[in-house]
PDB file of C-alpha atoms in Angstrom:
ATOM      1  CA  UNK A  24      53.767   3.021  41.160  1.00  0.00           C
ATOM      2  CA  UNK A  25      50.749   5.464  41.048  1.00  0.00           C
ATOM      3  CA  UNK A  26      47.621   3.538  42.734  1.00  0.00           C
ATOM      4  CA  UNK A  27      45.255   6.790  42.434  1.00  0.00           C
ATOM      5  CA  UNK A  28      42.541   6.620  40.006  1.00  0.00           C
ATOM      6  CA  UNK A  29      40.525   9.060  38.699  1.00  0.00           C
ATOM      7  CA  UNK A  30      37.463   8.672  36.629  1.00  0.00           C
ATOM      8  CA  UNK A  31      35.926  11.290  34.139  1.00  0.00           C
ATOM      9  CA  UNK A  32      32.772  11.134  32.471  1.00  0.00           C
ATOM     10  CA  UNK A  33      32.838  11.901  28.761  1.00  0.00           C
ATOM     11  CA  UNK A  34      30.335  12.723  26.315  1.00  0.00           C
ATOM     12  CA  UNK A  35      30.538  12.073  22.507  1.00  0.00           C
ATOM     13  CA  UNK A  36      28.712  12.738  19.680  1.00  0.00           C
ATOM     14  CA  UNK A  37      28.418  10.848  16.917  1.00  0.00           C
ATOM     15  CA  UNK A  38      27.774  12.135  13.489  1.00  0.00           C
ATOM     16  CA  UNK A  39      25.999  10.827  11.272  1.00  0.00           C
ATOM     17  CA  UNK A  40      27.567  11.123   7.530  1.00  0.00           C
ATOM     18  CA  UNK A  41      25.253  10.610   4.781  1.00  0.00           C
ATOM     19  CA  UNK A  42      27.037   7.731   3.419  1.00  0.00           C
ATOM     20  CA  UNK A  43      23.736   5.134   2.631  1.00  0.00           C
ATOM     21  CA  UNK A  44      21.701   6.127  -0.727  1.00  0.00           C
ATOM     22  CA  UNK A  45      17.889   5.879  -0.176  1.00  0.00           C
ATOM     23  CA  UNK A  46      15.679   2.924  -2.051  1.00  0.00           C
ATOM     24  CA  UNK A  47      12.117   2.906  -2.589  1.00  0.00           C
ATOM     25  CA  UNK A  48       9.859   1.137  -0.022  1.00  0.00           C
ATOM     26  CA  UNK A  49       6.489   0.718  -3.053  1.00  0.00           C
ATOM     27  CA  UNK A  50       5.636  -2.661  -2.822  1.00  0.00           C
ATOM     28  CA  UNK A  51       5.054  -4.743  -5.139  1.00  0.00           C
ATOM     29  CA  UNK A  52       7.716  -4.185  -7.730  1.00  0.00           C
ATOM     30  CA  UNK A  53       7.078  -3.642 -10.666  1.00  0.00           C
ATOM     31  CA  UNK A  54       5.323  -0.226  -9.052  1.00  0.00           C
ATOM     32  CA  UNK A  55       1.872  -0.464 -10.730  1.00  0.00           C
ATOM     33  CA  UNK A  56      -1.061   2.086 -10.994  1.00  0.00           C
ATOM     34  CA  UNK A  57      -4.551   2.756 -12.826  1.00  0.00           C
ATOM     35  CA  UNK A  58      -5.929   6.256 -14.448  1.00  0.00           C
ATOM     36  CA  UNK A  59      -9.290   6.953 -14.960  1.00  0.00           C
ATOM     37  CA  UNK A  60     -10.187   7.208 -18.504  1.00  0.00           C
ATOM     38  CA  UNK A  61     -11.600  11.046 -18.128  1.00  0.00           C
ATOM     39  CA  UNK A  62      -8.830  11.908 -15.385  1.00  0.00           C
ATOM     40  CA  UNK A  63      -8.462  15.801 -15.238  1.00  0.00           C
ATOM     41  CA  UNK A  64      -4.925  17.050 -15.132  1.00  0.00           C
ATOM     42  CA  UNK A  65      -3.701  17.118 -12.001  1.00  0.00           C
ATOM     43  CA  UNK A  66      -4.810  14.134 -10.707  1.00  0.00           C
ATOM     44  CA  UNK A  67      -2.997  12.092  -8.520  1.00  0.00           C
ATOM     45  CA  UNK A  68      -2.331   7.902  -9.754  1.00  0.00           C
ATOM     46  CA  UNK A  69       0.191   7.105  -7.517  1.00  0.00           C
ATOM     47  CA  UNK A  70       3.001   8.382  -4.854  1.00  0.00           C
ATOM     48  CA  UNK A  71       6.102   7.270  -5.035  1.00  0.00           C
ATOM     49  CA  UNK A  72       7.852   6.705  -1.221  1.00  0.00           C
ATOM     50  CA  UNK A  73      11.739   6.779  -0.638  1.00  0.00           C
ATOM     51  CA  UNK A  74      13.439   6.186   2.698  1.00  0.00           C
ATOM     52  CA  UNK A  75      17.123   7.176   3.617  1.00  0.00           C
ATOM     53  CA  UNK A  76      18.834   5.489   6.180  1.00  0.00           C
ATOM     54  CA  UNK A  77      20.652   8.776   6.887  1.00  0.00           C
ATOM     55  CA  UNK A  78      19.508  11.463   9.139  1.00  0.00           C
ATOM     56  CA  UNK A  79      20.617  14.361   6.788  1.00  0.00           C
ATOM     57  CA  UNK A  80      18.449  13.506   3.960  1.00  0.00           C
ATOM     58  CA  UNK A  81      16.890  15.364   1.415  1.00  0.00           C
ATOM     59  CA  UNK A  82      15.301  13.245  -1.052  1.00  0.00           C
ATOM     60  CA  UNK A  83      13.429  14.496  -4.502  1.00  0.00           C
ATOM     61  CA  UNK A  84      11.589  12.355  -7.134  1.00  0.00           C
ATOM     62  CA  UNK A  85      12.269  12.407 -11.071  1.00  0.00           C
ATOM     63  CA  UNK A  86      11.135  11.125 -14.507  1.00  0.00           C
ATOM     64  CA  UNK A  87      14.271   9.302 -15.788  1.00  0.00           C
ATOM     65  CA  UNK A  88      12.358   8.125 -18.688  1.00  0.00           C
ATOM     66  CA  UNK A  89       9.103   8.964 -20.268  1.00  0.00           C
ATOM     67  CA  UNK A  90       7.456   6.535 -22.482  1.00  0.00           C
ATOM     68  CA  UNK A  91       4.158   8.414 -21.874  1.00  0.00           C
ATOM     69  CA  UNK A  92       4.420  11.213 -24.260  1.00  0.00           C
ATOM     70  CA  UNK A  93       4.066  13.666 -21.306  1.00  0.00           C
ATOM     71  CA  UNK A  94       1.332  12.313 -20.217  1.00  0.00           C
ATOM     72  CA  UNK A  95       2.100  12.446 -16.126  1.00  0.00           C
ATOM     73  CA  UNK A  96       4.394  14.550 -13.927  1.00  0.00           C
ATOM     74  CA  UNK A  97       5.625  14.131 -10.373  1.00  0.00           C
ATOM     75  CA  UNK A  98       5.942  16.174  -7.600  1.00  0.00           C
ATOM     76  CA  UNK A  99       9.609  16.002  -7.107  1.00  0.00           C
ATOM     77  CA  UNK A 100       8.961  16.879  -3.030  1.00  0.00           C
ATOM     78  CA  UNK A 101       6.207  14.802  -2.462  1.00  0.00           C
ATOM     79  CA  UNK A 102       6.636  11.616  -4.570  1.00  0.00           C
ATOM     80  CA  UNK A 103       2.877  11.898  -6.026  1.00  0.00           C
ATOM     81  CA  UNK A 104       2.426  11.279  -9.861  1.00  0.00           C
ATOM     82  CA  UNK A 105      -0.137  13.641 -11.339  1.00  0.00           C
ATOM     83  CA  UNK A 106      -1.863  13.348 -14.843  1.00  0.00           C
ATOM     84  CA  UNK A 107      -0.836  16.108 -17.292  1.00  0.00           C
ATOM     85  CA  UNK A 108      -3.053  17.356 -20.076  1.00  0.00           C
ATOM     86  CA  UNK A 109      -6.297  16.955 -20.787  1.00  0.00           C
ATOM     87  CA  UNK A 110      -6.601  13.917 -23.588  1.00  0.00           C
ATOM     88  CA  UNK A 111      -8.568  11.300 -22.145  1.00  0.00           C
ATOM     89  CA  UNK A 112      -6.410   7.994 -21.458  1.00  0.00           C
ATOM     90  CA  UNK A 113      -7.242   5.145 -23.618  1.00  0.00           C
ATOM     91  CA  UNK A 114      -8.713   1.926 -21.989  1.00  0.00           C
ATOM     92  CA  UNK A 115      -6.295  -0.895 -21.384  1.00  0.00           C
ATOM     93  CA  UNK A 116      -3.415   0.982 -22.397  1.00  0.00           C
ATOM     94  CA  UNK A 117      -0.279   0.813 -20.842  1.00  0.00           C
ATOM     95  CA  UNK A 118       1.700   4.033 -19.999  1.00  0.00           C
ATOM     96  CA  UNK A 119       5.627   3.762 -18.744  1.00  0.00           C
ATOM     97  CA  UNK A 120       7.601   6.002 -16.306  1.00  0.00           C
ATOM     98  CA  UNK A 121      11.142   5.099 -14.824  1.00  0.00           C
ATOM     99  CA  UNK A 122      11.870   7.106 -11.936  1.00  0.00           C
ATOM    100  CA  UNK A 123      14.442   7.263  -9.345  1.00  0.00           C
ATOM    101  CA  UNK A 124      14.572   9.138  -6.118  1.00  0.00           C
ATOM    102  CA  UNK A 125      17.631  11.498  -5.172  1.00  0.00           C
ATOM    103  CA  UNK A 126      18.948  12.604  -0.971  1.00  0.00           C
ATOM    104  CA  UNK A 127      20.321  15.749  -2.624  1.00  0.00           C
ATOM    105  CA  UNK A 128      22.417  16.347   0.526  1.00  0.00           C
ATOM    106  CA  UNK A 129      24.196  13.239  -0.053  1.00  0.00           C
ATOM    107  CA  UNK A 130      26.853  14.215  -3.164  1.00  0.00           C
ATOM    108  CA  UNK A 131      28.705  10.944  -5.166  1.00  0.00           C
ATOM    109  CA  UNK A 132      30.713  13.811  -7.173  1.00  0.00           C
ATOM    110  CA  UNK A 133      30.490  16.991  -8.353  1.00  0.00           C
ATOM    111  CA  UNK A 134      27.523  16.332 -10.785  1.00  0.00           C
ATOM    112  CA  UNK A 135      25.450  13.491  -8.961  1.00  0.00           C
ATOM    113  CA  UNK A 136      23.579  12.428  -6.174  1.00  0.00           C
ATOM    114  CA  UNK A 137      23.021   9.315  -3.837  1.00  0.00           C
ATOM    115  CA  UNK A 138      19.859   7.547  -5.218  1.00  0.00           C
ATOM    116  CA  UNK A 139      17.709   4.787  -5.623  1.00  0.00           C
ATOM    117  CA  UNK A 140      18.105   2.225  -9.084  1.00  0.00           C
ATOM    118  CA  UNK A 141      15.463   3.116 -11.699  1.00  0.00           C
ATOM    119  CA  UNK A 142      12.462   1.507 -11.162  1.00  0.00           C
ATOM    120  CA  UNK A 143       9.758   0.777 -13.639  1.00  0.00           C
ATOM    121  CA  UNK A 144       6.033   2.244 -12.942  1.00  0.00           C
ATOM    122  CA  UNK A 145       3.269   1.145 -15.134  1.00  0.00           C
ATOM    123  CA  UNK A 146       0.293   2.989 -15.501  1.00  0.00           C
ATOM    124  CA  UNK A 147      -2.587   1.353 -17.356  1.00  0.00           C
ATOM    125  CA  UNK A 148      -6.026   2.900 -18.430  1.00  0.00           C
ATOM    126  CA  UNK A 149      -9.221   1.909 -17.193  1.00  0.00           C
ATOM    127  CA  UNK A 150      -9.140  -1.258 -14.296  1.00  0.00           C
ATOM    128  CA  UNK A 151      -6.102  -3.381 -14.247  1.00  0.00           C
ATOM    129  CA  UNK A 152      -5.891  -7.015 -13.029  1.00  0.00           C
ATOM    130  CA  UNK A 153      -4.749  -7.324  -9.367  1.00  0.00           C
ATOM    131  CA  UNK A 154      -0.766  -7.275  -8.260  1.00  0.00           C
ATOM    132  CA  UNK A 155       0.064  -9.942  -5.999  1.00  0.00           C
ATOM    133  CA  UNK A 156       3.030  -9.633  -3.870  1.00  0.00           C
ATOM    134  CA  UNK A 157       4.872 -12.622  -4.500  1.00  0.00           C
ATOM    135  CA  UNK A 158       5.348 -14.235  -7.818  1.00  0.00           C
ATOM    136  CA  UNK A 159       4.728 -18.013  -6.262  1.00  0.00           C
ATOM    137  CA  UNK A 160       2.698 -19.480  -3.339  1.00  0.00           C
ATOM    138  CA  UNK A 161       2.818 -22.478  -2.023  1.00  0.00           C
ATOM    139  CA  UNK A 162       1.374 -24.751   0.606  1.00  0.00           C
ATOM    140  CA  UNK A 163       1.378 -28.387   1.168  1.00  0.00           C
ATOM    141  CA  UNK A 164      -2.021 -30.001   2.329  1.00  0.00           C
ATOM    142  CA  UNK A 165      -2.465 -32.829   4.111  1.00  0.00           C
ATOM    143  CA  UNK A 166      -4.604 -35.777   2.423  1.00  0.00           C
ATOM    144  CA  UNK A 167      -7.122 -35.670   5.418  1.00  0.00           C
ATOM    145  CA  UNK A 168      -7.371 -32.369   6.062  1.00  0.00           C
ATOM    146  CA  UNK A 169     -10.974 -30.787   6.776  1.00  0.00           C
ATOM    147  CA  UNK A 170     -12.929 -29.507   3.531  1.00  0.00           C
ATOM    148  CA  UNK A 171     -12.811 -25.649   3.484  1.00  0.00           C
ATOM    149  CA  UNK A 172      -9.997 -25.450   5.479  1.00  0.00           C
ATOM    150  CA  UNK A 173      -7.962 -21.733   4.851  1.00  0.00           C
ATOM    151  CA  UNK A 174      -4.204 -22.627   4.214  1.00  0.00           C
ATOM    152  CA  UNK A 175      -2.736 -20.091   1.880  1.00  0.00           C
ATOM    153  CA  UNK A 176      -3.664 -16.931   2.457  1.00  0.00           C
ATOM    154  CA  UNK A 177      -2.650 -14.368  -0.941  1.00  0.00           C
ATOM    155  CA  UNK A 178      -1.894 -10.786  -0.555  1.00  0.00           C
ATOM    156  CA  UNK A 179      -2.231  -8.357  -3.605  1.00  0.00           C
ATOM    157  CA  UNK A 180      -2.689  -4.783  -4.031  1.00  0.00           C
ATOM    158  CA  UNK A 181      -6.361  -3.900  -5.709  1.00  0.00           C
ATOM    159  CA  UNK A 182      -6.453  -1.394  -8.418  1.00  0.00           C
ATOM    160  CA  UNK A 183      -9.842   0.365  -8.307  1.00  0.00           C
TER     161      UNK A 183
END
């Protein structure tokens, strides 16, 4: 029976395969936005934000869908939605993009990427109501409670 030991430190790396597709982080959801009525092309209404859990990421943004007529773009890089053309947008309408985001180092087959489900962004002209974050809120208030008393406190995203 051997009663020498010996100990050796060892060092390992772990790599990281790009195995997790990314999902938007926009919240609320539906994603929501306003245009100016007189926008100029080019200007920005919204950017859309995409996180991979991966390390080796590489994400891009697309139009799957375009119930706009044309009317927007986005910066597949950067996520930001731009106005296209130079039509003035019409007041309380409602303009429709689904998009998706892609890690285009993370292949699913020969043809497609990792990516996110297509989500719905609306885009209305002119002011839009505001977007709260959760579609209930509730609270339960005591009978005796003080008069002004805060007990709910709503979040919601503004459109200006």
């Amino acid at each position: 029976m051997f009663s020498d030991t010996d100990n050796q430190r060892v060092i390992i790396h772990v790599k990281d395969v790009n195995d997790e597709p990314p999902y938007f982080i926009n919240r609320p959801l539906p994603m929501q936005a306003v245009v100016q009525l007189n926008a100029p092309p080019n200007t920005p209404v919204f950017t859309l934000q995409a996180r991979d859990p991966d390390t080796d990421h590489n994400i891009h943004y697309f139009i799957v869908r375009d119930r706009t007529g044309g009317r927007f773009e986005v910066d597949e890089r950067s996520g930001v939605v731009r106005t296209r053309g130079t039509d003035p947008f019409q007041l309380d309408m409602e303009y429709v993009l689904y998009v998706k985001a892609e890690d285009q180092n993370g292949r699913v087959d020969e043809r497609r990427y990792q990516s996110t489900s297509e989500e719905r962004l609306s885009i209305v002209g002119g002011k839009r109501a505001p977007q709260f974050y959760m579609p209930t809120y509730e609270a339960e208030i005591p009978e005796n409670q003080k008069k002004d008393s805060e007990y709910v406190i709503f979040s919601c995203l503004y459109f200006y």
